[in-house]
Tab-separated table of C-alpha atoms and ligand atoms in Angstrom:
chain	number	residue	atom	x	y	z
A	25	MET	CA	2.276	15.180	17.822
A	26	PRO	CA	1.108	14.312	14.010
A	27	LYS	CA	3.035	11.369	12.498
A	28	ALA	CA	6.088	12.253	10.662
A	29	ILE	CA	6.370	12.705	6.919
A	30	PHE	CA	9.665	11.355	5.590
A	31	ALA	CA	10.810	13.351	2.495
A	32	THR	CA	13.582	12.902	0.092
A	33	GLY	CA	14.676	15.848	-1.975
A	34	ILE	CA	13.043	18.344	0.410
A	35	ASN	CA	15.657	20.899	-0.174
A	36	GLY	CA	15.252	21.014	-3.960
A	37	LEU	CA	13.477	23.341	-5.965
A	38	VAL	CA	10.069	21.806	-5.607
A	39	GLY	CA	10.409	20.155	-2.280
A	40	SER	CA	11.774	23.126	-0.429
A	41	HIS	CA	8.520	25.241	-1.132
A	42	PHE	CA	6.388	22.613	0.407
A	43	ARG	CA	8.767	22.580	3.207
A	44	ASP	CA	8.494	26.078	3.952
A	45	ALA	CA	4.784	26.446	3.097
A	46	PHE	CA	3.730	23.540	5.374
A	47	ALA	CA	6.415	23.833	8.007
A	48	ASP	CA	3.553	24.465	10.693
A	49	THR	CA	1.373	21.807	9.419
A	50	HIS	CA	3.414	18.683	9.036
A	51	LYS	CA	6.448	17.296	10.891
A	52	ILE	CA	8.727	16.755	8.028
A	53	VAL	CA	11.824	14.428	8.680
A	54	SER	CA	14.221	14.971	5.643
A	55	LEU	CA	16.397	12.237	4.075
A	56	ASP	CA	19.098	14.633	2.868
A	57	VAL	CA	22.241	13.311	1.272
A	58	ALA	CA	23.835	16.663	2.007
A	59	ASP	CA	23.179	16.471	5.776
A	60	PRO	CA	26.235	17.222	7.576
A	61	LYS	CA	25.456	14.814	10.971
A	62	THR	CA	23.423	11.876	9.360
A	63	PRO	CA	23.440	12.022	5.570
A	64	VAL	CA	20.990	9.665	3.831
A	65	ASP	CA	21.794	8.519	0.235
A	66	ILE	CA	18.795	6.944	-1.187
A	67	THR	CA	21.093	4.536	-3.282
A	68	HIS	CA	22.120	3.073	0.043
A	69	PRO	CA	19.236	0.826	1.079
A	70	GLU	CA	20.553	0.372	4.594
A	71	GLN	CA	20.668	4.263	5.008
A	72	VAL	CA	16.894	4.599	3.830
A	73	LEU	CA	15.613	1.841	5.992
A	74	ARG	CA	17.392	3.361	8.953
A	75	ALA	CA	16.210	6.517	8.456
A	76	LEU	CA	12.566	5.625	7.925
A	77	SER	CA	12.614	3.579	11.083
A	78	SER	CA	13.929	6.551	13.221
A	79	THR	CA	10.346	7.718	14.105
A	80	LYS	CA	6.752	6.806	13.725
A	81	GLY	CA	5.610	8.087	10.128
A	82	LYS	CA	2.933	7.403	7.770
A	83	TYR	CA	4.017	8.926	4.433
A	84	VAL	CA	7.273	9.106	2.415
A	85	LEU	CA	7.292	12.101	0.031
A	86	HIS	CA	9.846	11.222	-2.566
A	87	LEU	CA	11.280	14.143	-4.576
A	88	ALA	CA	14.859	13.316	-4.724
A	89	ALA	CA	15.857	12.579	-8.237
A	90	TYR	CA	18.905	13.192	-10.646
A	91	THR	CA	17.307	15.772	-12.619
A	92	ASN	CA	19.936	17.106	-15.134
A	93	VAL	CA	18.417	15.868	-18.412
A	94	THR	CA	21.305	16.869	-20.532
A	95	GLU	CA	23.833	15.086	-18.291
A	96	ALA	CA	21.581	12.134	-18.013
A	97	TRP	CA	21.672	11.703	-21.723
A	98	LYS	CA	25.577	11.295	-21.423
A	99	GLN	CA	24.794	8.273	-19.467
A	100	ASN	CA	22.337	6.718	-21.900
A	101	GLY	CA	21.735	3.129	-21.037
A	102	ASP	CA	24.085	3.045	-18.476
A	103	LYS	CA	22.433	1.266	-15.407
A	104	ASN	CA	25.826	1.967	-13.387
A	105	GLY	CA	25.465	5.780	-14.038
A	106	ILE	CA	24.259	8.140	-11.369
A	107	ALA	CA	20.937	9.011	-13.049
A	108	TYR	CA	19.893	5.321	-13.044
A	109	LYS	CA	21.180	4.613	-9.519
A	110	VAL	CA	19.385	7.483	-8.020
A	111	ASN	CA	16.326	7.439	-9.959
A	112	VAL	CA	15.478	4.014	-10.342
A	113	GLU	CA	17.563	2.212	-7.790
A	114	GLY	CA	17.106	4.751	-5.095
A	115	THR	CA	13.142	4.711	-5.692
A	116	LYS	CA	13.220	0.765	-5.496
A	117	ASN	CA	15.048	1.172	-2.015
A	118	ILE	CA	12.406	3.554	-0.833
A	119	ILE	CA	9.721	1.020	-2.039
A	120	THR	CA	11.331	-1.863	-0.203
A	121	ALA	CA	11.633	0.136	3.174
A	122	CYS	CA	8.043	1.336	2.732
A	123	GLN	CA	6.928	-2.342	2.263
A	124	ARG	CA	8.770	-3.335	5.268
A	125	LEU	CA	7.502	-0.375	7.511
A	126	GLY	CA	4.021	-0.127	6.135
A	127	LEU	CA	4.490	3.393	4.833
A	128	HIS	CA	2.669	5.212	2.018
A	129	LEU	CA	4.679	6.378	-0.696
A	130	ILE	CA	4.017	9.761	-2.437
A	131	HIS	CA	6.294	9.691	-5.723
A	132	VAL	CA	6.891	12.669	-7.684
A	133	SER	CA	7.431	11.956	-11.469
A	134	THR	CA	7.444	13.844	-14.923
A	135	ALA	CA	5.831	14.330	-17.867
A	136	TYR	CA	9.165	13.233	-19.652
A	137	VAL	CA	7.844	9.421	-19.210
A	138	PHE	CA	5.763	10.572	-22.539
A	139	ASP	CA	7.434	10.908	-25.955
A	140	GLY	CA	6.012	14.312	-26.691
A	141	LYS	CA	4.491	13.068	-30.064
A	142	LYS	CA	0.973	13.523	-29.158
A	143	ARG	CA	-0.593	17.074	-29.960
A	144	ASP	CA	-3.252	17.092	-27.136
A	145	LEU	CA	-2.903	16.940	-23.594
A	146	TYR	CA	-1.481	13.690	-22.093
A	147	THR	CA	-3.937	11.676	-20.019
A	148	GLU	CA	-3.252	9.069	-17.196
A	149	ASP	CA	-4.384	6.412	-19.799
A	150	ASP	CA	-1.913	7.343	-22.334
A	151	PRO	CA	1.062	4.828	-22.707
A	152	ILE	CA	4.378	6.085	-21.546
A	153	ASN	CA	7.261	5.962	-23.863
A	154	PRO	CA	10.201	7.885	-22.939
A	155	ILE	CA	12.606	9.071	-25.473
A	156	GLU	CA	15.837	10.199	-23.406
A	157	TRP	CA	17.643	8.664	-20.482
A	158	TYR	CA	16.189	10.976	-17.634
A	159	GLY	CA	12.733	10.112	-18.887
A	160	GLN	CA	13.387	6.587	-19.117
A	161	THR	CA	14.843	6.256	-15.615
A	162	LYS	CA	11.825	8.269	-14.119
A	163	ALA	CA	9.432	5.987	-16.246
A	164	ASP	CA	11.175	2.812	-14.697
A	165	ALA	CA	10.905	4.431	-11.329
A	166	GLU	CA	7.199	5.140	-11.437
A	167	GLN	CA	6.528	1.579	-13.111
A	168	ALA	CA	8.246	0.177	-9.923
A	169	VAL	CA	6.266	2.190	-7.666
A	170	MET	CA	3.001	1.161	-9.421
A	171	GLU	CA	3.845	-2.469	-9.577
A	172	SER	CA	4.490	-2.351	-5.867
A	173	ALA	CA	2.201	-3.844	-3.222
A	174	ILE	CA	2.585	-0.692	-0.945
A	175	ASP	CA	0.043	2.251	-0.814
A	176	TRP	CA	1.315	4.639	-3.371
A	177	THR	CA	0.158	8.022	-5.030
A	178	VAL	CA	2.112	8.967	-8.257
A	179	LEU	CA	2.024	12.943	-9.056
A	180	ARG	CA	3.450	14.019	-12.539
A	181	ILE	CA	4.718	17.446	-13.097
A	182	ASP	CA	6.146	19.396	-15.883
A	183	GLN	CA	8.339	22.397	-15.856
A	184	PRO	CA	7.462	23.646	-12.303
A	185	PHE	CA	7.947	27.372	-11.302
A	186	ARG	CA	7.115	28.897	-7.979
A	187	SER	CA	6.158	32.437	-6.944
A	188	ASP	CA	9.317	33.220	-4.916
A	189	TYR	CA	13.131	33.233	-5.841
A	190	PHE	CA	14.956	30.018	-5.547
A	191	PRO	CA	18.571	29.909	-6.166
A	192	ARG	CA	18.348	27.242	-8.759
A	193	LEU	CA	16.135	29.107	-11.355
A	194	ASP	CA	12.662	27.767	-12.422
A	195	ILE	CA	11.607	28.398	-16.089
A	196	ALA	CA	9.605	31.432	-15.118
A	197	HIS	CA	12.610	32.982	-13.312
A	198	ARG	CA	14.934	32.169	-16.139
A	199	ILE	CA	12.902	33.872	-18.384
A	200	ILE	CA	12.369	37.075	-16.391
A	201	ASP	CA	16.240	37.284	-15.976
A	202	GLY	CA	16.453	36.999	-19.825
A	203	LEU	CA	13.918	39.597	-20.292
A	204	GLU	CA	15.360	41.948	-17.698
A	205	ASN	CA	18.933	41.588	-18.837
A	206	ASN	CA	17.950	41.445	-22.720
A	207	SER	CA	19.532	37.951	-22.931
A	208	LEU	CA	16.421	36.087	-23.641
A	209	TYR	CA	17.274	33.325	-26.187
A	210	PRO	CA	14.475	33.169	-29.054
A	211	GLN	CA	11.373	31.248	-27.558
A	212	PHE	CA	9.853	28.358	-29.606
A	213	THR	CA	6.518	28.931	-31.016
A	214	ASN	CA	6.076	24.942	-31.786
A	215	HIS	CA	7.178	23.399	-28.251
A	216	TYR	CA	4.358	22.729	-26.015
A	217	PHE	CA	4.517	22.376	-22.207
A	218	GLY	CA	2.134	22.177	-19.135
A	219	PRO	CA	3.595	24.712	-16.456
A	220	THR	CA	3.167	23.535	-13.030
A	221	TYR	CA	2.558	26.176	-10.291
A	222	ILE	CA	4.810	24.873	-7.391
A	223	ASN	CA	2.605	26.812	-4.945
A	224	ASP	CA	-0.354	24.754	-6.053
A	225	PHE	CA	1.613	21.683	-6.167
A	226	SER	CA	2.680	21.890	-2.385
A	227	LYS	CA	-1.156	22.115	-1.830
A	228	VAL	CA	-1.642	19.124	-3.916
A	229	ILE	CA	0.990	17.162	-1.667
A	230	ASP	CA	-0.675	18.398	1.463
A	231	TRP	CA	-4.083	17.263	-0.052
A	232	VAL	CA	-2.767	13.821	-0.558
A	233	ILE	CA	-1.365	13.503	3.175
A	234	ARG	CA	-4.796	14.849	4.433
A	235	THR	CA	-6.879	12.595	2.319
A	236	GLY	CA	-4.817	9.613	1.988
A	237	THR	CA	-5.556	9.310	-1.587
A	238	THR	CA	-3.841	6.730	-3.757
A	239	GLY	CA	-3.380	6.360	-7.639
A	240	LEU	CA	-1.656	7.984	-10.646
A	241	PHE	CA	-2.391	11.580	-11.289
A	242	ASN	CA	-1.126	14.269	-13.522
A	243	ALA	CA	-0.558	17.114	-11.357
A	244	SER	CA	0.665	20.145	-13.589
A	245	SER	CA	-1.887	22.978	-14.280
A	246	GLY	CA	-3.721	21.110	-17.140
A	247	GLU	CA	-2.988	24.022	-19.372
A	248	GLN	CA	-1.016	24.031	-22.512
A	249	TRP	CA	1.506	26.751	-23.463
A	250	THR	CA	4.239	27.464	-26.114
A	251	ASP	CA	7.501	28.851	-24.907
A	252	TYR	CA	6.701	32.033	-26.835
A	253	GLU	CA	3.237	32.472	-25.078
A	254	PHE	CA	4.803	31.856	-21.810
A	255	ALA	CA	7.501	34.469	-22.372
A	256	THR	CA	5.228	37.010	-23.825
A	257	ALA	CA	2.709	36.580	-20.964
A	258	LEU	CA	5.406	37.101	-18.444
A	259	ALA	CA	6.870	40.299	-20.224
A	260	ASN	CA	3.094	41.726	-20.641
A	261	THR	CA	2.587	40.793	-16.732
A	262	ARG	CA	5.624	42.642	-15.731
A	263	ASN	CA	5.344	45.540	-18.166
A	264	ILE	CA	8.661	44.743	-19.725
A	265	VAL	CA	8.717	46.143	-23.187
A	266	THR	CA	10.938	44.315	-25.453
A	267	GLU	CA	10.781	42.175	-28.426
A	268	ILE	CA	10.759	38.544	-27.812
A	269	LYS	CA	12.437	36.652	-30.608
A	270	LYS	CA	10.622	33.406	-32.205
A	271	GLY	CA	12.356	30.210	-32.162
A	272	ASN	CA	11.785	27.052	-34.191
A	273	LEU	CA	12.053	23.852	-32.274
A	274	ASP	CA	12.550	21.853	-35.503
A	275	LYS	CA	15.722	23.797	-36.418
A	276	TYR	CA	16.846	23.724	-32.760
A	277	LEU	CA	16.616	19.807	-32.819
A	278	LYS	CA	18.944	19.417	-35.482
A	279	THR	CA	21.606	20.945	-33.409
A	280	LEU	CA	20.880	18.948	-30.521
A	281	GLU	CA	22.264	15.522	-29.842
A	282	ARG	CA	19.630	14.413	-27.288
A	283	PRO	CA	15.874	13.796	-28.022
A	284	TYR	CA	13.553	16.484	-26.929
A	285	GLN	CA	9.929	16.160	-26.273
A	286	ARG	CA	7.601	18.354	-28.457
A	287	ASN	CA	4.616	18.524	-26.093
A	288	THR	CA	4.520	17.663	-22.384
A	289	ALA	CA	1.329	19.170	-21.288
A	290	MET	CA	-1.047	17.233	-19.454
A	291	ASP	CA	-4.604	16.693	-18.932
A	292	THR	CA	-5.478	17.056	-15.137
A	293	SER	CA	-9.148	16.729	-14.937
A	294	LYS	CA	-8.618	13.333	-13.195
A	295	LEU	CA	-7.062	15.245	-10.224
A	296	GLN	CA	-9.186	18.272	-10.505
A	297	LYS	CA	-12.271	16.170	-10.056
A	298	VAL	CA	-11.255	15.022	-6.540
A	299	LEU	CA	-9.167	17.998	-5.206
A	300	ASP	CA	-10.823	20.064	-2.586
A	301	PHE	CA	-9.212	23.223	-3.949
A	302	LYS	CA	-9.178	25.075	-7.246
A	303	LEU	CA	-5.686	25.148	-9.233
A	304	THR	CA	-4.620	28.757	-9.922
A	305	PRO	CA	-4.837	29.581	-13.618
A	306	ILE	CA	-1.300	30.033	-14.987
A	307	SER	CA	-2.081	33.526	-16.040
A	308	LYS	CA	-2.988	34.249	-12.753
A	309	ALA	CA	-0.064	32.471	-11.157
A	310	LEU	CA	2.504	34.783	-13.262
A	311	THR	CA	1.177	37.782	-11.618
A	312	GLU	CA	2.029	36.237	-8.222
A	313	ILE	CA	5.686	35.956	-9.309
A	314	GLU	CA	7.919	38.103	-7.041
B	3	NAP	N1	12.570	20.557	-11.930
B	3	NAP	C1	11.682	20.114	-13.101
B	3	NAP	O1	11.856	20.681	-14.065
B	3	NAP	C2	10.823	18.902	-12.759
B	3	NAP	C3	9.984	18.423	-13.853
B	3	NAP	C4	9.400	17.362	-13.673
B	3	NAP	C5	9.519	16.627	-12.669
B	3	NAP	N2	10.235	16.958	-11.823
B	3	NAP	C6	10.590	15.937	-10.495
B	3	NAP	O2	10.262	16.673	-9.257
B	3	NAP	C7	11.043	16.063	-8.297
B	3	NAP	C8	11.870	17.194	-7.544
B	3	NAP	O3	12.590	17.944	-8.609
B	3	NAP	P1	13.472	19.452	-8.105
B	3	NAP	O4	13.421	20.082	-9.446
B	3	NAP	O5	12.836	20.002	-6.845
B	3	NAP	O6	15.022	18.720	-7.954
B	3	NAP	P2	16.176	19.329	-7.590
B	3	NAP	O7	16.133	20.845	-7.216
B	3	NAP	O8	17.233	18.961	-8.456
B	3	NAP	O9	16.245	18.505	-6.230
B	3	NAP	C9	16.667	17.230	-6.063
B	3	NAP	C10	17.000	16.859	-4.600
B	3	NAP	O10	17.288	15.422	-4.670
B	3	NAP	C11	18.207	15.347	-3.948
B	3	NAP	N3	19.248	14.008	-4.092
B	3	NAP	C12	19.830	13.875	-5.438
B	3	NAP	N4	20.387	12.643	-5.211
B	3	NAP	C13	20.303	12.135	-3.986
B	3	NAP	C14	20.598	11.011	-3.391
B	3	NAP	N5	21.397	10.026	-3.787
B	3	NAP	N6	20.121	10.664	-2.052
B	3	NAP	C15	19.208	11.532	-1.443
B	3	NAP	N7	18.859	12.709	-1.960
B	3	NAP	C16	19.283	13.124	-3.271
B	3	NAP	C17	19.194	16.342	-3.926
B	3	NAP	O11	19.868	16.726	-2.670
B	3	NAP	P3	21.135	17.630	-2.841
B	3	NAP	O12	20.557	19.093	-3.204
B	3	NAP	O13	21.775	17.558	-1.476
B	3	NAP	O14	22.071	17.118	-3.731
B	3	NAP	C18	18.230	17.448	-4.005
B	3	NAP	O15	17.653	18.060	-2.707
B	3	NAP	C19	12.071	15.295	-8.952
B	3	NAP	O16	11.571	13.693	-8.677
B	3	NAP	C20	11.921	15.583	-10.432
B	3	NAP	O17	12.210	14.343	-11.320
B	3	NAP	C21	11.255	18.103	-11.642
């Protein structure tokens, strides 16, 4: 029997795809806060240690996070708030247990660790400079991982979407919903992001597990899209004939309380040089959406 892959947040938007796609390959042991029998809240160090000691394992895939960026902003600077507790203290609890048990941590992070001011793609060498609280907590978490003495792999993603439907709609399914119901809000022509195809990202996680690769990797598509381009491509792919209104990020920012990154697209050439499969071009990934 293969050694267990412990996983946090495996029932979320990103993790559940890996869980289902690789159910026959990996024995996944979930640390799930909603488990009716043995809930594991990562903010409780003793629960984390007990769960990671429950069977022989080699990897901890850590996806659990407080991911509501708008709600996190309401906790700005609050280290007693749930965002900090889950994202930073929860991650530190996992690091401590990994250190004790000799486990390799695969930590999933975000492009929101950057300030978004760079026009080009962000590389792993670019300094991080979060501008809002979710990004700050995720930055603190990845720093704690990278400063630790354990074996670690940090994978940063941005705006993930998957080919199948998931109840918490991803960016692509939200846009499809808006296109089909004629309720799509104006799409920014001056906001840039680097979509992550979750179907590929699951394969990246599997690749880390197969190869034991360590280090920091930007793990989105490596492409840069505006919201308007992305929505237009989706409409074209699905033969939806409709006018997509253009939005202006600068105008929107005047109405928004929390800071917003103008560009979160990342360069993934470091990852693509070592991966043993090719990432799907986003234009092709869009055609695979159900
Ligand atoms: N979605 C994005 O746009 C995006 C972009 C960049 C990076 N990321 C990163 O990718 C990872 C996965 O994101 P996602 O979108 O799949 O997240 P998600 O759908 O919000 O799922 C988060 C998961 O974390 C679990 N969780 C929350 N608090 C917990 C706690 N105290 N103890 C144990 N588990 C807890 C949740 O469990 P319950 O469901 O039971 O509450 C849920 O399964 C996160 O690290 C996130 O920061 C996401």
